[in-house]
Amino acid sequence: MKKITLILLLIVGAVMSQEKHYGFEYVKESGGIKEYHMTSNGLKVLLKEDHSAPVATFMVTYEVGSRNEAIGYTGATHLLEHLMFKGSKKFNTDKGNSVFQLLQSLGARMNATTWLDRTNYYETLPSSELETAIQIEADRMRNAYIKEEDRQSEMTVVRNEFERGQNNPSGVLDEHIWATAYHAHPYHHSTIGWKADIENVSIERLKEFYDTFYWPNNATATVVGDFETEEALAMIKKHFGRIRKSTKEIPQVYTTEPAQEGKRTVTLKRAGQQGIVGMAHKSPSATHEDAASFIVLSAILSSGKNSRFYKNITDKGLTTSVFIWDSLFKDPGLFAVYANLAPGVEHKTVEDAIVAEYENIKKEGVTEEEVSKAKAQLVAAMKFGQDGSMAVAGSLNEAIASGDWTLYTRYEEMVNSVTAESIKEIVNKYFLEDLSTIGYFIPEVSGDQPQEKPVASAKELVEMKKQYFSQEDQGGLAGQVIDSEPVEGVRLLTLKRGSGVVTINGSLMGGDIYAETNNSRVPDLVSSMLDQGTTKQTKFEISNQLEKAGARLSIGNGKAEVNFYAKFLSKDLEMVFGLLSEQLQSPAFNEEDLEKIKKRMVTSYKKRKESTRGNAVSNMLASFYPAGHENAPEDNDKSIEDIKKTTTEDLIAFHKKNYGKGGMIIVAVGDVDHKQLSNTIKKEFGSWKDSPLTKKTSNTTGKRAPGKAYVTMKDKTSTDFIVGTPLMVDRFHEDYMPLYVATHILGGNFSARLMQTVRVKEGLTYGINSTINGFGNNNDGYWMVGGTFAPELLAKGEKATLREVKKWAEGGVTQSEVDITKSTLMGSYQVGFDTTYGLSGGILSAVSIWGDLSYVDNYPSIVSDVTLEQVNAAIKKYIIFDEIYQVAAGSIDEEGTPIKK
């Protein structure tokens, strides 16, 4: 007996010793995630090992957010987030090792986010560099530079962010609803804060806020990915163990919202295109026993074409879409529904329709089938969202903020515990008129018309939209665009909209297709180096100018064009265009920066090789297109070789030879004066040389290649299944739009056939869709369907996908489907033009892709003119089921059977 007891003690001791790590107390494990507490300062640590890829994510979550703020310093957490990237004692620009400098040189992804209950800082990087991330976060926990000069520059950035947010009516309506629903609790104000506080909060107040909340005993460090527990804890102890815990207790929010005693309403009137009804009811905290029922209810009401709101509201023509935000936070939040009104529909009609659905559930409840479908969707979404260290860390971040990190690991259990009866109970308990807040967004006039004349009725709104998109009055939208060539080879199109903000979208020739045959990546590297400094200024000097103005400027490379984008306050037009001109014409091509860019690009191409979707699509395209065709897949290994061998001399030679005027297009939308911008363009680009490049199109076409393949990849928790066929027509062909409509019906959105069957009804996938692609630069395109499946569900997923494709290809579509899809496409097009970014992008596409500015007005009628006969004829002609190509990529063998570890 003594011998048995001794053996048991030894076994127990061995197990316990595995969880003993110097300086840490083991707390618990859930879902493969282990929790530790640092004994010296109270830092919580969460660890999840995943050795499927040599990558790790390190994240620090502080239990401080906008709920910890008050009048006078609302937005403090968010502003501090910006300031904490400005440098710390060990990591700063003066030393040449600022956070961005250091991490980007490693090919890392990093950022920070602020929300109601938390702030987080994170890095995803090669696991070999994990300690670098840990050291950075430890240093800025207590040694961040919080300087007045940085506050001043970042204040304008945050204010511009605030102002951009105010351009979005739906976002502003949401802000007003929360401010109306909460009187006492700090959820009353948004995370970004009130404008006056953003502008005027003192650096002393920010430092006080920092010194109050940014301590190890108010934080959780999370590590997910390729690491060993013992080593990770040792690194965390090494860097965070030097920090003491706060000398004072961390202040807790003790304010609770008084019981609501009646319906509250708010109305927002401003320029816009689409009316909105928002309806919010008080909901419990994330840790409350009723929380899971709200999650399932949300899916039942709004997830898919068979959802209650879609069938009973959207499908009846009352709305174009309905969105639910079922916020579950540390304290009681809101279950908010936002309905975008269809033209001619009154706000009260939609409000009554939403209430009617709630009342129906109160009386009749929901069905077991609805609950089962919703659970399958939610659990599938959760599982597919676990692919990658950042995805796991990000989800853990929200659970930590809610008050219990195991909400993440227990998600499936909680969802599956929901019953039809529990859903009926919460609707009867919480969805009461006296607990509601109703918000209306009532669009007034659009564009730059005087706002004194409101839209008096839904009928007038319809007429306004008709004017905005129809060619029957003043040339439609195209008639409002000023089109000129201020400099030969530079086309300028401007559209006056709103006040204060300008968005720029533009392009010039110089993309990948102009590369020399011996190095495919030179054009890409040239464009990537344009923002790395010029012969006149360093990249930091340029960045500082943009940051102080709160402006954004970026340049990127495409297949045929170099694209550029900018967004800024109208007063900064001269500065932004001066920097754009300088970067395009006088890049420094610094050797040191090139090496950093090359490392990042190599890392990117290596990651592409690990993509199940990328491998599947590349396998398919290689069967369709010969080498040299623009749709032929890139050879990742050759690209890596080309990147590595590229020199600054290669970049200088390409830039000198090919960059210049000629085919350059600039589209500006917003508070822009065409004459002023024309003069600016003359000044900045007038003396630039002409480019010798001309439009270049492929002389080869694809060919059908029926077949089936399986691509084996190691340690993948999800597979991608692709089917497709080349179409051998370009976007100007008469069958293009019928094919587009047909493909959208099959899998263009959540309401399409594939999602409604393979996901909603059968619960086999989180996402599956169909698209037509590859039409850039006037090429012949291809059709494809793509879905993600767990390896063990691949066989069922293939069968279900092929069944629906065959049914569609051989049986065609219905008149009802065509009508609904045309309405969706036209509505989406219009809504997309509600922003300056959407407008500028649409105008650029019209002139650069379609070659005709009037396309911005013609598109709705082009869609509207498509007939059922044309759609079905196009399907029959181009999609021959027995000749489609099939391929799956993931942890499967050559027969498609899952590979067991």
Coordinates of N, CA and C in Angstrom, one line a residue, residues 457-626:
S457 N -40.3 63.7 -48.1 CA -41.0 62.5 -48.1 C -40.2 61.4 -48.8
A458 N -40.6 60.2 -48.6 CA -39.8 59.1 -49.3 C -40.0 59.2 -50.8
K459 N -41.1 59.7 -51.3 CA -41.3 59.9 -52.7 C -40.2 60.9 -53.3
E460 N -39.9 61.9 -52.5 CA -38.9 62.9 -53.0 C -37.5 62.2 -52.9
L461 N -37.3 61.3 -52.0 CA -36.0 60.6 -51.9 C -35.8 59.8 -53.2
V462 N -36.9 59.1 -53.6 CA -36.8 58.3 -54.8 C -36.4 59.2 -56.0
E463 N -37.0 60.4 -56.1 CA -36.8 61.3 -57.2 C -35.3 61.8 -57.1
M464 N -34.8 62.1 -55.9 CA -33.5 62.5 -55.7 C -32.5 61.4 -56.2
K465 N -32.7 60.2 -55.9 CA -31.9 59.1 -56.3 C -32.0 58.9 -57.8
K466 N -33.2 59.1 -58.4 CA -33.3 59.0 -59.8 C -32.5 60.1 -60.5
Q467 N -32.5 61.3 -60.0 CA -31.7 62.4 -60.6 C -30.2 62.0 -60.4
Y468 N -29.8 61.5 -59.3 CA -28.4 61.2 -59.0 C -27.8 60.2 -60.0
F469 N -28.6 59.2 -60.3 CA -28.1 58.1 -61.1 C -28.6 58.0 -62.5
S470 N -29.6 58.8 -62.9 CA -30.2 58.7 -64.2 C -29.5 59.7 -65.2
Q471 N -29.4 59.3 -66.5 CA -28.8 60.2 -67.5 C -29.9 61.1 -68.0
E472 N -31.1 61.0 -67.5 CA -32.2 61.8 -68.1 C -32.1 63.3 -67.6
D473 N -31.4 63.5 -66.6 CA -31.3 64.9 -66.2 C -29.8 65.4 -66.0
Q474 N -29.5 66.3 -66.8 CA -28.1 67.0 -66.7 C -27.0 66.0 -66.9
G475 N -27.2 64.9 -67.7 CA -26.2 64.0 -67.9 C -25.9 63.1 -66.8
G476 N -26.8 63.0 -65.8 CA -26.5 62.1 -64.6 C -25.3 62.5 -63.9
L477 N -24.7 61.5 -63.2 CA -23.5 61.7 -62.4 C -22.3 62.1 -63.3
A478 N -22.2 61.5 -64.5 CA -21.1 61.8 -65.4 C -21.2 63.3 -65.8
G479 N -22.4 63.8 -65.9 CA -22.6 65.2 -66.3 C -22.1 66.2 -65.2
Q480 N -21.9 65.7 -64.0 CA -21.4 66.6 -62.9 C -19.9 66.5 -62.7
V481 N -19.3 65.6 -63.4 CA -17.8 65.4 -63.4 C -17.2 66.4 -64.3
I482 N -16.2 67.1 -63.8 CA -15.4 68.0 -64.7 C -14.2 67.2 -65.2
D483 N -14.0 67.1 -66.5 CA -13.0 66.3 -67.1 C -12.1 67.1 -68.0
S484 N -10.8 67.1 -67.7 CA -9.8 67.9 -68.5 C -8.5 67.3 -68.5
E485 N -7.6 67.9 -69.3 CA -6.2 67.4 -69.4 C -5.3 68.6 -69.1
P486 N -5.0 68.9 -67.8 CA -4.3 70.1 -67.4 C -2.8 70.0 -67.9
V487 N -2.3 68.8 -68.1 CA -1.0 68.6 -68.6 C -1.1 67.5 -69.6
E488 N -0.5 67.6 -70.7 CA -0.5 66.5 -71.7 C -0.1 65.2 -71.1
G489 N -0.9 64.2 -71.2 CA -0.6 62.9 -70.6 C -1.1 62.7 -69.2
V490 N -1.8 63.7 -68.7 CA -2.4 63.6 -67.3 C -3.9 64.0 -67.4
R491 N -4.8 63.1 -67.2 CA -6.2 63.4 -67.3 C -6.7 63.6 -65.9
L492 N -7.5 64.7 -65.7 CA -8.0 65.0 -64.4 C -9.5 65.0 -64.4
L493 N -10.1 64.3 -63.5 CA -11.6 64.3 -63.3 C -11.9 64.6 -61.9
T494 N -12.8 65.6 -61.7 CA -13.1 66.0 -60.3 C -14.7 66.0 -60.2
L495 N -15.1 65.7 -59.0 CA -16.5 65.8 -58.6 C -16.7 66.5 -57.3
K496 N -17.4 67.6 -57.3 CA -17.6 68.3 -56.0 C -18.6 67.6 -55.1
R497 N -18.2 67.3 -53.9 CA -19.1 66.6 -53.0 C -18.7 67.1 -51.6
G498 N -19.7 67.5 -50.8 CA -19.5 67.7 -49.4 C -18.5 68.9 -49.1
S499 N -17.9 68.9 -47.9 CA -17.0 69.9 -47.5 C -15.9 69.4 -46.6
G500 N -14.7 69.9 -46.8 CA -13.6 69.6 -45.9 C -12.7 68.5 -46.2
V501 N -13.2 67.4 -46.9 CA -12.4 66.2 -47.2 C -12.3 65.9 -48.7
V502 N -11.2 65.5 -49.1 CA -11.0 65.1 -50.5 C -10.4 63.7 -50.6
T503 N -10.9 62.9 -51.5 CA -10.4 61.5 -51.8 C -9.9 61.5 -53.2
I504 N -8.7 60.9 -53.3 CA -8.0 60.8 -54.6 C -7.8 59.3 -55.0
N505 N -8.2 58.9 -56.2 CA -7.8 57.6 -56.7 C -7.2 57.9 -58.1
G506 N -6.1 57.2 -58.4 CA -5.4 57.5 -59.6 C -4.6 56.3 -60.1
S507 N -4.1 56.4 -61.3 CA -3.2 55.3 -61.8 C -2.4 55.8 -63.0
L508 N -1.3 55.1 -63.2 CA -0.4 55.3 -64.4 C 0.1 54.0 -64.8
M509 N 0.6 53.8 -66.1 CA 1.1 52.6 -66.5 C 2.5 52.3 -65.9
G510 N 2.7 51.0 -65.7 CA 4.0 50.6 -65.0 C 3.9 49.4 -64.2
G511 N 2.8 48.6 -64.3 CA 2.6 47.4 -63.5 C 3.5 46.2 -63.9
D512 N 3.1 45.1 -63.3 CA 3.9 43.9 -63.5 C 4.1 43.4 -64.9
I513 N 3.1 43.7 -65.8 CA 3.2 43.2 -67.2 C 4.4 43.9 -67.9
Y514 N 4.9 44.9 -67.4 CA 6.0 45.7 -68.1 C 7.4 45.2 -67.6
A515 N 7.4 44.2 -66.8 CA 8.7 43.7 -66.3 C 9.5 43.1 -67.4
E516 N 10.8 43.1 -67.3 CA 11.7 42.4 -68.2 C 11.6 40.9 -67.9
T517 N 11.9 40.1 -68.9 CA 11.7 38.7 -68.8 C 12.6 38.1 -67.8
N518 N 13.7 38.7 -67.5 CA 14.7 38.1 -66.6 C 14.4 38.4 -65.1
N519 N 13.4 39.3 -64.8 CA 13.1 39.6 -63.4 C 11.7 40.1 -63.4
S520 N 10.8 39.3 -62.9 CA 9.3 39.6 -62.8 C 8.9 40.5 -61.8
R521 N 9.8 40.8 -60.8 CA 9.3 41.5 -59.6 C 9.9 42.9 -59.5
V522 N 10.6 43.4 -60.5 CA 11.1 44.7 -60.5 C 10.0 45.8 -60.4
P523 N 9.0 45.7 -61.2 CA 7.9 46.8 -61.1 C 7.3 46.8 -59.7
D524 N 7.1 45.7 -59.1 CA 6.5 45.6 -57.8 C 7.4 46.2 -56.7
L525 N 8.7 45.9 -56.8 CA 9.7 46.5 -55.9 C 9.8 48.0 -56.1
V526 N 9.8 48.5 -57.3 CA 9.8 49.9 -57.6 C 8.7 50.6 -56.9
S527 N 7.5 50.2 -57.1 CA 6.4 50.8 -56.4 C 6.4 50.7 -54.9
S528 N 6.9 49.6 -54.4 CA 7.0 49.4 -52.9 C 8.1 50.3 -52.3
M529 N 9.0 50.8 -53.1 CA 10.1 51.7 -52.6 C 9.7 53.2 -52.7
L530 N 8.6 53.5 -53.4 CA 8.3 54.9 -53.6 C 8.0 55.6 -52.3
D531 N 7.5 54.9 -51.3 CA 7.2 55.6 -50.0 C 8.3 55.4 -49.0
Q532 N 9.5 55.0 -49.5 CA 10.6 54.8 -48.5 C 11.6 55.9 -48.6
G533 N 11.2 57.1 -49.0 CA 12.0 58.3 -49.0 C 12.3 58.7 -50.4
T534 N 12.7 60.0 -50.6 CA 13.0 60.5 -51.9 C 14.4 61.1 -51.9
T535 N 14.8 61.7 -53.0 CA 16.1 62.3 -53.0 C 16.1 63.6 -52.2
K536 N 14.9 64.1 -51.8 CA 14.8 65.3 -51.1 C 14.5 65.2 -49.6
Q537 N 13.8 64.1 -49.3 CA 13.3 63.9 -47.9 C 13.4 62.4 -47.5
T538 N 13.6 62.2 -46.3 CA 13.6 60.8 -45.8 C 12.1 60.4 -45.6
K539 N 11.9 59.1 -45.5 CA 10.6 58.6 -45.4 C 9.9 59.1 -44.1
F540 N 10.8 59.3 -43.1 CA 10.2 59.8 -41.8 C 9.8 61.3 -41.9
E541 N 10.5 62.0 -42.6 CA 10.1 63.4 -42.8 C 8.8 63.5 -43.6
I542 N 8.7 62.7 -44.6 CA 7.4 62.7 -45.4 C 6.3 62.2 -44.5
S543 N 6.5 61.1 -43.8 CA 5.5 60.6 -42.9 C 5.0 61.6 -41.9
N544 N 6.0 62.4 -41.4 CA 5.6 63.4 -40.4 C 4.7 64.4 -40.9
Q545 N 4.9 64.9 -42.1 CA 4.0 65.8 -42.7 C 2.6 65.3 -42.9
L546 N 2.5 64.1 -43.3 CA 1.2 63.4 -43.5 C 0.5 63.3 -42.2
E547 N 1.2 62.8 -41.2 CA 0.7 62.5 -39.9 C 0.2 63.8 -39.2
K548 N 0.9 64.9 -39.3 CA 0.5 66.1 -38.7 C -0.8 66.6 -39.4
A549 N -1.0 66.4 -40.6 CA -2.2 66.8 -41.3 C -3.3 65.8 -41.2
G550 N -3.0 64.6 -40.6 CA -4.0 63.5 -40.6 C -4.4 63.0 -42.0
A551 N -3.4 63.1 -42.9 CA -3.7 62.7 -44.3 C -3.2 61.3 -44.5
R552 N -3.7 60.7 -45.6 CA -3.3 59.4 -46.0 C -2.9 59.4 -47.4
L553 N -1.8 58.7 -47.7 CA -1.2 58.7 -49.1 C -0.6 57.3 -49.3
S554 N -1.0 56.6 -50.3 CA -0.3 55.3 -50.5 C -0.2 55.0 -52.0
I555 N 0.8 54.2 -52.4 CA 1.0 53.9 -53.8 C 1.2 52.4 -53.9
G556 N 0.6 51.7 -54.8 CA 0.7 50.3 -54.9 C 0.8 49.8 -56.4
N557 N 1.1 48.6 -56.5 CA 1.3 48.0 -57.9 C 0.3 47.0 -58.2
G558 N -0.1 47.0 -59.5 CA -1.1 46.1 -60.0 C -0.5 45.4 -61.2
K559 N -1.3 44.6 -61.9 CA -0.9 43.8 -63.1 C -0.4 44.8 -64.2
A560 N -1.2 45.9 -64.4 CA -0.9 46.8 -65.5 C -0.6 48.2 -65.1
E561 N -1.2 48.6 -63.9 CA -1.0 50.0 -63.5 C -0.3 50.1 -62.1
V562 N 0.2 51.3 -61.9 CA 0.6 51.7 -60.6 C -0.5 52.5 -60.1
N563 N -1.1 52.2 -58.9 CA -2.2 52.9 -58.4 C -1.8 53.7 -57.2
F564 N -2.5 54.9 -57.0 CA -2.2 55.7 -55.9 C -3.6 56.2 -55.3
Y565 N -3.5 56.4 -54.0 CA -4.7 56.8 -53.2 C -4.3 57.8 -52.2
A566 N -5.2 58.8 -52.0 CA -5.0 59.7 -50.9 C -6.3 60.2 -50.3
K567 N -6.3 60.5 -49.1 CA -7.5 61.1 -48.4 C -7.0 62.2 -47.4
F568 N -7.5 63.4 -47.5 CA -7.0 64.5 -46.7 C -8.0 65.6 -46.6
L569 N -7.7 66.6 -45.7 CA -8.5 67.8 -45.6 C -8.2 68.7 -46.8
S570 N -9.2 69.3 -47.3 CA -9.0 70.1 -48.6 C -7.9 71.2 -48.4
K571 N -7.7 71.7 -47.2 CA -6.7 72.7 -47.1 C -5.3 72.2 -47.3
D572 N -5.1 70.8 -47.3 CA -3.8 70.2 -47.4 C -3.5 69.7 -48.8
L573 N -4.3 70.1 -49.8 CA -4.2 69.6 -51.2 C -2.8 69.8 -51.7
E574 N -2.3 71.0 -51.6 CA -1.0 71.3 -52.1 C 0.1 70.4 -51.5
M575 N 0.0 70.2 -50.2 CA 1.0 69.4 -49.6 C 1.0 68.0 -50.0
V576 N -0.2 67.4 -50.1 CA -0.4 66.0 -50.5 C 0.1 65.8 -51.9
F577 N -0.3 66.7 -52.8 CA 0.1 66.5 -54.2 C 1.6 66.7 -54.4
G578 N 2.2 67.6 -53.6 CA 3.6 67.8 -53.6 C 4.3 66.5 -53.2
L579 N 3.8 65.8 -52.2 CA 4.5 64.6 -51.8 C 4.2 63.5 -52.8
L580 N 3.0 63.4 -53.3 CA 2.7 62.4 -54.4 C 3.7 62.6 -55.5
S581 N 3.8 63.8 -56.0 CA 4.7 64.1 -57.1 C 6.2 63.7 -56.8
E582 N 6.6 64.1 -55.6 CA 8.0 63.8 -55.2 C 8.2 62.3 -55.1
Q583 N 7.3 61.6 -54.6 CA 7.5 60.1 -54.5 C 7.5 59.4 -55.8
L584 N 6.6 59.9 -56.7 CA 6.6 59.3 -58.1 C 7.8 59.6 -58.9
Q585 N 8.3 60.8 -58.8 CA 9.3 61.3 -59.7 C 10.7 61.2 -59.1
S586 N 10.9 61.2 -57.8 CA 12.3 61.3 -57.2 C 12.5 60.3 -56.1
P587 N 12.2 59.0 -56.3 CA 12.4 58.1 -55.2 C 13.9 57.9 -54.9
A588 N 14.3 57.6 -53.6 CA 15.7 57.5 -53.3 C 16.3 56.2 -53.6
F589 N 15.5 55.1 -53.6 CA 15.9 53.7 -53.8 C 17.1 53.5 -52.9
N590 N 17.0 53.7 -51.6 CA 18.0 53.5 -50.7 C 18.3 52.0 -50.5
E591 N 19.6 51.6 -50.5 CA 20.0 50.2 -50.4 C 19.4 49.5 -49.1
E592 N 19.6 50.2 -48.0 CA 19.1 49.7 -46.7 C 17.6 49.4 -46.7
D593 N 16.9 50.4 -47.2 CA 15.4 50.2 -47.3 C 15.0 49.1 -48.3
L594 N 15.8 49.0 -49.4 CA 15.5 47.9 -50.3 C 15.6 46.6 -49.7
E595 N 16.6 46.4 -48.9 CA 16.8 45.1 -48.2 C 15.7 44.7 -47.3
K596 N 15.1 45.7 -46.6 CA 14.0 45.5 -45.7 C 12.8 45.2 -46.5
I597 N 12.5 45.9 -47.6 CA 11.4 45.6 -48.5 C 11.5 44.2 -49.1
K598 N 12.7 43.8 -49.5 CA 12.9 42.5 -50.1 C 12.6 41.4 -49.0
K599 N 13.0 41.6 -47.8 CA 12.7 40.6 -46.8 C 11.2 40.5 -46.6
R600 N 10.5 41.6 -46.5 CA 9.0 41.6 -46.3 C 8.3 40.9 -47.5
M601 N 8.8 41.2 -48.7 CA 8.2 40.6 -49.9 C 8.5 39.1 -50.0
V602 N 9.7 38.7 -49.6 CA 10.0 37.2 -49.6 C 9.1 36.5 -48.6
T603 N 8.9 37.2 -47.4 CA 8.1 36.6 -46.4 C 6.6 36.4 -46.9
S604 N 6.2 37.4 -47.6 CA 4.9 37.4 -48.2 C 4.7 36.3 -49.2
Y605 N 5.7 36.1 -50.1 CA 5.6 35.0 -51.1 C 5.7 33.6 -50.4
K606 N 6.4 33.6 -49.3 CA 6.5 32.3 -48.6 C 5.1 32.0 -48.0
K607 N 4.5 33.0 -47.5 CA 3.2 32.8 -46.9 C 2.2 32.4 -47.9
R608 N 2.3 32.9 -49.2 CA 1.4 32.5 -50.2 C 1.5 31.0 -50.5
K609 N 2.7 30.5 -50.3 CA 2.9 29.1 -50.6 C 2.2 28.2 -49.5
E610 N 1.8 28.8 -48.4 CA 1.1 28.1 -47.3 C -0.4 28.3 -47.4
S611 N -0.8 29.0 -48.4 CA -2.3 29.3 -48.6 C -3.0 28.1 -49.3
T612 N -4.0 27.6 -48.6 CA -4.7 26.5 -49.3 C -5.5 27.0 -50.5
R613 N -6.1 28.2 -50.3 CA -6.9 28.8 -51.4 C -5.9 29.2 -52.6
G614 N -4.8 29.8 -52.2 CA -3.8 30.1 -53.2 C -3.3 29.0 -54.0
N615 N -3.0 27.9 -53.3 CA -2.5 26.7 -54.0 C -3.5 26.1 -54.9
A616 N -4.8 26.0 -54.4 CA -5.9 25.5 -55.2 C -6.1 26.3 -56.5
V617 N -6.2 27.6 -56.3 CA -6.4 28.5 -57.5 C -5.3 28.4 -58.5
S618 N -4.1 28.4 -58.0 CA -2.9 28.4 -58.9 C -2.9 27.1 -59.7
N619 N -3.2 26.0 -59.0 CA -3.3 24.7 -59.7 C -4.3 24.7 -60.8
M620 N -5.4 25.3 -60.6 CA -6.5 25.4 -61.6 C -6.0 26.3 -62.8
L621 N -5.5 27.5 -62.4 CA -5.2 28.5 -63.5 C -4.0 27.9 -64.4
A622 N -3.1 27.2 -63.8 CA -2.0 26.6 -64.6 C -2.6 25.6 -65.6
S623 N -3.7 25.0 -65.4 CA -4.4 24.2 -66.3 C -5.1 24.9 -67.4
F624 N -5.5 26.2 -67.1 CA -6.2 27.0 -68.1 C -5.3 27.8 -69.0
Y625 N -4.3 28.4 -68.5 CA -3.5 29.4 -69.2 C -2.1 29.1 -69.4
P626 N -1.5 29.3 -70.6 CA -0.1 29.1 -70.8 C 0.8 30.1 -70.2

